[in-house]
Coordinates of C-alpha atoms in Angstrom, one line a residue:
X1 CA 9.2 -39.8 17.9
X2 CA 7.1 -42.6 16.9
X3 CA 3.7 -42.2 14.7
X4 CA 1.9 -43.8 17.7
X5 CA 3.1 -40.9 19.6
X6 CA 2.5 -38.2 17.6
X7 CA -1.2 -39.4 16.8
X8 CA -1.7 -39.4 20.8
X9 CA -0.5 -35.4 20.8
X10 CA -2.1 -34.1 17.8
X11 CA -5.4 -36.0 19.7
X12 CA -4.1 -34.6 23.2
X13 CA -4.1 -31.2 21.7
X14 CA -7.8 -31.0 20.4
X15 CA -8.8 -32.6 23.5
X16 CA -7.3 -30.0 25.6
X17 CA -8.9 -27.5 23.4
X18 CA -12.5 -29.6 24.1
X19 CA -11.7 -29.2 27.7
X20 CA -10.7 -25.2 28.1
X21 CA -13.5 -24.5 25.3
X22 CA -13.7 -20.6 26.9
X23 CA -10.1 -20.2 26.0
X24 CA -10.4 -21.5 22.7
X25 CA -13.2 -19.5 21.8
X26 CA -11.7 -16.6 23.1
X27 CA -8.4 -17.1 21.4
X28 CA -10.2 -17.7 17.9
X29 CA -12.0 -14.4 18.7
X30 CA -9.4 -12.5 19.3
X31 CA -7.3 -13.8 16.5
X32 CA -10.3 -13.9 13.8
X33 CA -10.8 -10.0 14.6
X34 CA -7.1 -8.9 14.3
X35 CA -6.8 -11.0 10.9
X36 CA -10.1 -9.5 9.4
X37 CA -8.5 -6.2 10.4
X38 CA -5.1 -6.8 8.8
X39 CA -6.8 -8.4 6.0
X40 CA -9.0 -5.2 4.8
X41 CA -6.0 -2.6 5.2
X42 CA -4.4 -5.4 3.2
X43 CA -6.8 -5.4 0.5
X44 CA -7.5 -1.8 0.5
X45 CA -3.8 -1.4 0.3
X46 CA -3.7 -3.4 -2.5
X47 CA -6.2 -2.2 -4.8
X48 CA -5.5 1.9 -3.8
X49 CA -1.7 0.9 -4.8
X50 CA -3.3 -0.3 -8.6
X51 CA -5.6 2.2 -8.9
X52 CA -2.8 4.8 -8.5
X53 CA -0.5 3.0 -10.8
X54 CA -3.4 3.0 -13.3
X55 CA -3.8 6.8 -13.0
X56 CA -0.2 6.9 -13.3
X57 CA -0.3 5.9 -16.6
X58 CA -3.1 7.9 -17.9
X59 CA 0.0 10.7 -17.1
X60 CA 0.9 11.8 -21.5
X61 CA 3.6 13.6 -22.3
X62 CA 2.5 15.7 -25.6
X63 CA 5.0 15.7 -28.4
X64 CA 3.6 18.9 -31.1
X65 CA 5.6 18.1 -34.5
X66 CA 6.4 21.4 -36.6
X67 CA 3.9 21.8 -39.0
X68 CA 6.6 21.4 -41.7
X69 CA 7.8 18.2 -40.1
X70 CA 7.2 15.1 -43.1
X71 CA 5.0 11.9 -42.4
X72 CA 8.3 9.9 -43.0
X73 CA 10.3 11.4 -40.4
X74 CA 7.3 11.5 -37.6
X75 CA 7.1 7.6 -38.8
X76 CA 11.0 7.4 -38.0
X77 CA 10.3 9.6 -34.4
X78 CA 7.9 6.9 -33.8
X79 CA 10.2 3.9 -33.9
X80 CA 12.6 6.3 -32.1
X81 CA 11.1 7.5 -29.2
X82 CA 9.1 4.0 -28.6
X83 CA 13.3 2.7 -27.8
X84 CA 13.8 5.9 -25.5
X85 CA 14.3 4.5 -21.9
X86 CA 11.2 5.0 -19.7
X87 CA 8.8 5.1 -22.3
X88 CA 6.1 2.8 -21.6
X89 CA 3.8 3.5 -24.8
X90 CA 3.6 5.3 -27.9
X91 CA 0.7 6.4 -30.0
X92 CA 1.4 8.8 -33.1
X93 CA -1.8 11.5 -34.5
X94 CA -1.1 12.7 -37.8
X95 CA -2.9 16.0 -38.5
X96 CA -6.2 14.1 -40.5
X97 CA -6.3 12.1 -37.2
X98 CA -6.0 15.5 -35.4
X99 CA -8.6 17.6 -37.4
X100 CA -10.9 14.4 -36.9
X101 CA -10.9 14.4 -33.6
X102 CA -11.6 18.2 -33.4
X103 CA -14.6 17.4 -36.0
X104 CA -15.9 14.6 -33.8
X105 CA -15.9 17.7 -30.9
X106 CA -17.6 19.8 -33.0
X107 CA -20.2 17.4 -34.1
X108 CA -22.5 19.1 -36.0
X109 CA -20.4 22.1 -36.4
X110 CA -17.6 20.2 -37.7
X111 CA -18.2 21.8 -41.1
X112 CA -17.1 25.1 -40.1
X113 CA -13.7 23.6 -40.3
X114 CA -13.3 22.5 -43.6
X115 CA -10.1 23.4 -45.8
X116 CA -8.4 24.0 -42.7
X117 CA -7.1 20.2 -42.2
X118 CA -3.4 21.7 -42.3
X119 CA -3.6 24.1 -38.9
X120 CA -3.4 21.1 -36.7
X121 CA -0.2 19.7 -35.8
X122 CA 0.6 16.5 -35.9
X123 CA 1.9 14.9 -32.2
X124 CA 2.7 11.7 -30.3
X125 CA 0.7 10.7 -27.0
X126 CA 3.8 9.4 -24.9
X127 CA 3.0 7.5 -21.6
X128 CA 6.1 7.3 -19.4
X129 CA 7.2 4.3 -17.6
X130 CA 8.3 5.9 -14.3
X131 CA 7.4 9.5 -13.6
X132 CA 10.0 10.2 -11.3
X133 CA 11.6 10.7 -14.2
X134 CA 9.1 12.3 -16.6
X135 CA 10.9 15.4 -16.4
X136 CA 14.0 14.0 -18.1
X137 CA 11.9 11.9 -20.8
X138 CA 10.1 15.2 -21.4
X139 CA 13.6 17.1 -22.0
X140 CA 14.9 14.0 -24.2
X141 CA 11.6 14.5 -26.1
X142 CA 11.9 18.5 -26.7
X143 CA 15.8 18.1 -28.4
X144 CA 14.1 15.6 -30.8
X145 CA 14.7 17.2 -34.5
X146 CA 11.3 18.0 -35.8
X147 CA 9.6 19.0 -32.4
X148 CA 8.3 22.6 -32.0
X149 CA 7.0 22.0 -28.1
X150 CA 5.4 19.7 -25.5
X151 CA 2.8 19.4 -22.8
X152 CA 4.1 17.8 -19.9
X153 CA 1.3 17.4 -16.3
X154 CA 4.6 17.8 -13.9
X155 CA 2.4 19.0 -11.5
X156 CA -0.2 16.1 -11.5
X157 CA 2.8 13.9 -11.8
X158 CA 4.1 15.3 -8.3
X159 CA 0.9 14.4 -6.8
X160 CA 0.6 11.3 -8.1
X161 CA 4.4 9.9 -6.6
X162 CA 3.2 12.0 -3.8
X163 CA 0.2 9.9 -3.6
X164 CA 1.6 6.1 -4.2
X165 CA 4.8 6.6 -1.3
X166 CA 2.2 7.7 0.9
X167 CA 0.2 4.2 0.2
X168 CA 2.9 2.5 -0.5
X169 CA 4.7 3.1 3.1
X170 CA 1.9 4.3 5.4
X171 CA -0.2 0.3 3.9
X172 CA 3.1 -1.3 4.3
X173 CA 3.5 0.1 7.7
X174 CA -0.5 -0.2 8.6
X175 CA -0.3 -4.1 7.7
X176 CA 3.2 -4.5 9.5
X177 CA 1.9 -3.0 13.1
X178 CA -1.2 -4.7 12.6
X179 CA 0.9 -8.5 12.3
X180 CA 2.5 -7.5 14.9
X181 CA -0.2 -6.3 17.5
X182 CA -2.2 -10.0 16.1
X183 CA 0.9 -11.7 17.1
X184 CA 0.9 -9.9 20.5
X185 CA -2.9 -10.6 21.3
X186 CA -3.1 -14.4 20.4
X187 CA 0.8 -15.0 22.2
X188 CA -1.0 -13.3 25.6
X189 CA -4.1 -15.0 25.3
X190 CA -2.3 -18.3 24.6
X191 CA -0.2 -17.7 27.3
X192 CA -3.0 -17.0 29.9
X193 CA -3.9 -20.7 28.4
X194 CA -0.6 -22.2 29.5
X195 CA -0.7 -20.2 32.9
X196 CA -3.9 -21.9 33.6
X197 CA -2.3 -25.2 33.1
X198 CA 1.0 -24.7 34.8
X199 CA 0.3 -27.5 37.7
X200 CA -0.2 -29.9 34.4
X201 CA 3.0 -28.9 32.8
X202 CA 5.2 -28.8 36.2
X203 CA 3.7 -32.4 37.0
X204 CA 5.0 -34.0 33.3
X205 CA 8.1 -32.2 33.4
X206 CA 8.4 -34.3 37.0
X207 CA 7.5 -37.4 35.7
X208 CA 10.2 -37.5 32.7
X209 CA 8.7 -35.8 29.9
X210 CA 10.4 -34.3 27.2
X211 CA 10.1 -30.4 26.5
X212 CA 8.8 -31.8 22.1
X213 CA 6.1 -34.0 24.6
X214 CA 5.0 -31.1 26.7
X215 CA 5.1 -28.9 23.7
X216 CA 3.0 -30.8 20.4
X217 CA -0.3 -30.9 22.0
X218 CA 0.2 -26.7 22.7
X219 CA 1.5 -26.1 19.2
X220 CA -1.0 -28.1 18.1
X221 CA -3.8 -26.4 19.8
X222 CA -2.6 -22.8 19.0
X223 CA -1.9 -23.7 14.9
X224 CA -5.9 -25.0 15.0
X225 CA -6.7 -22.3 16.6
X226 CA -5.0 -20.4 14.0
X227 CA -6.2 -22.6 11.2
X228 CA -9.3 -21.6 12.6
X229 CA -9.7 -18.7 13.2
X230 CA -7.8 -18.1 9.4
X231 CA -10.9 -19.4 7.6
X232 CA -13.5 -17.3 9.9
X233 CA -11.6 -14.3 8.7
X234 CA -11.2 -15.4 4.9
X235 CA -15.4 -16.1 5.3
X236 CA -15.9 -12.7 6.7
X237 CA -13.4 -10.7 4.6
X238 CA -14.7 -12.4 1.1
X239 CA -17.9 -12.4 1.8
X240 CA -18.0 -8.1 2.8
X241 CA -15.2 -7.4 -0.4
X242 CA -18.3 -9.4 -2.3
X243 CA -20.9 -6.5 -1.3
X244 CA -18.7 -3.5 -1.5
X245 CA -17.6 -4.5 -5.0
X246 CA -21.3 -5.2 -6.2
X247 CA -22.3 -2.3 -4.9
X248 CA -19.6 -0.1 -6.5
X249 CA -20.2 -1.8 -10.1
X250 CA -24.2 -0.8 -9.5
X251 CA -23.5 2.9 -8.7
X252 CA -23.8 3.6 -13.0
X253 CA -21.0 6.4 -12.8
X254 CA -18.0 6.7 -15.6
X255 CA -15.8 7.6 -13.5
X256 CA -16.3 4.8 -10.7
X257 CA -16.7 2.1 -13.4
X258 CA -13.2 3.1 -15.2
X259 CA -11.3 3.1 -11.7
X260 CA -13.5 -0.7 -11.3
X261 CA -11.5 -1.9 -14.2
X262 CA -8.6 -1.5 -11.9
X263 CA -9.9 -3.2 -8.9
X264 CA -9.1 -7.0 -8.1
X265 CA -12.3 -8.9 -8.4
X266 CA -13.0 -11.5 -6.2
X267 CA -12.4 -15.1 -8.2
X268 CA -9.2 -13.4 -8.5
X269 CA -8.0 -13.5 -5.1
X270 CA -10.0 -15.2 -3.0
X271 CA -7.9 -18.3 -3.1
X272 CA -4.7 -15.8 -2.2
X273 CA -6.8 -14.3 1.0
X274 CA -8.1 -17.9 2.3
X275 CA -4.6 -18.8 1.8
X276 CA -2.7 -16.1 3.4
X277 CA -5.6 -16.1 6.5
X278 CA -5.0 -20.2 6.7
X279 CA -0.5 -19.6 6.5
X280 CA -1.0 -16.3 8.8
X281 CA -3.0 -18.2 11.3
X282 CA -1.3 -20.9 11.9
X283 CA 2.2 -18.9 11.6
X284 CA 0.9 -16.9 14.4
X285 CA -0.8 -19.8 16.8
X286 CA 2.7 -21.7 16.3
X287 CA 4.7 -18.6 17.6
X288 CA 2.5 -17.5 20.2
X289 CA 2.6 -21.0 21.3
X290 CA 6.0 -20.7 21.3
X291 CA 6.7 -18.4 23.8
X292 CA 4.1 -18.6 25.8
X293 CA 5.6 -22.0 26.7
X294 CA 8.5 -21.8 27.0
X295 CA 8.8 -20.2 30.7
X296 CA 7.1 -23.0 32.3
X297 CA 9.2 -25.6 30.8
X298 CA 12.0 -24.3 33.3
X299 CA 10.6 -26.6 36.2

């Protein structure tokens, strides 16, 4: 096809889309509202997913030395269990950093504990890599030489695998039906385009023209529409994850603000939403124009 040609179907196809302006508008409607929808369970997908693997990692195994054990073989368990598979981190408390941190509890009672610096065992603070296996990490850990016992949450580690499948397949899912019913909506609504125009197609197809001819001017009228109706929904989506994320970081609770740290801010995906809206908008126009066309090419 010649460059001529094209340039007179890429022009044919906005025109067409000046002429059945109703349609248009009603196609970018439609298609905006499913994309903003898809895009929010996409982004609260997203974030819940991090926020979980954050609290994931706040899951310690506690590894109590024997109060015999020497500094130089906890400095040797150190090096040891930080090379043990699934262990993510590492942090060693000697008994001074022990009894300090019980005299920083005790603030101004921390006196009633001097000359009895000895009493508390030393221990390692051991964040696991994957909890579904914590249990084993936590068995490798107890048959260490030098260990008298250790703390492991199993039950908060249950919830919290509980927790990320459930996000992890009920977003993936969420996000997949939603594509889908978006690709549904825009194909019908494009089609009832098409329909209206079935005299116009049946009359080319008479006259000689190709099925690419017929078909340009569509596709390029559903991936604008698409292209469209992408940056409506990046607008609308950015501008609302804007507000909810100020508003969160202005609620002054330690609890909320800790979980923020964990939350995607918006210069850092804004440019991944606008893009994904722009690709998943014209991806869908281009399909829907697809098959809605393709039945009244058979003249």
């Amino acid at each position: 096809m010649r460059l001529s040609s094209l340039r007179y179907l890429i022009k044919q196809g906005w025109k067409n889309m000046a002429a059945n302006r109703l349609m248009t508008f009603a196609s970018i409607g439609v298609l905006t509202a499913c994309l903003i929808i898809t895009g929010i369970a996409t982004l609260v997908f997203v974030n819940v997913n991090n926020l979980v693997d954050y609290l994931a990692n706040q899951n310690e195994i506690v590894v109590y030395l024997l109060p015999e054990t020497p500094e130089e073989q906890a400095v040797a368990m150190n090096e040891q269990i930080a090379s043990m598979q699934n262990v993510l981190e590492v942090e060693y408390n000697s008994k001074t950093d022990a009894f300090e941190e019980v005299e920083q509890w005790l603030d101004t009672y921390g006196n009633l504990l001097q000359n009895y610096e000895q009493i508390f065992p030393a221990r390692f603070l051991v964040t696991v890599e994957d909890l579904n296996f914590i249990e084993q990490t936590n068995a490798e850990l107890a048959a260490l030489p030098g260990v008298d016992f250790t703390q492991v949450p199993s039950d908060l580690a249950g919830i919290i695998i509980t927790i990320k499948n459930a996000v992890t397949y009920g977003g993936l899912g969420l996000v997949a039906i939603l594509a889908v019913v978006s690709v549904i909506v825009i194909s019908n609504t494009i089609r009832l385009t098409v329909f209206a125009r079935r005299r116009e197609i049946s009359i080319m197809k008479y006259v000689g023209a190709t099925n690419a001819f017929i078909r340009l001017p569509f596709f390029v009228e559903g991936m604008t529409v698409g292209l469209i109706a992408g940056i409506l929904a990046s607008a609308v989506v950015c501008t609302g994850y804007y507000f909810v994320y100020q508003y969160l970081m202005e609620m002054y609770n330690t609890w909320v603000m800790s979980l923020m740290n964990n939350i995607f801010t918006l210069e850092n995906i804004w440019y991944y939403v606008a893009g994904g809206f722009a690709v998943f908008g014209i991806l869908i126009g281009g399909f829907g124009t697809a098959t809605s066309v393709r039945k009244h090419l058979k003249v």
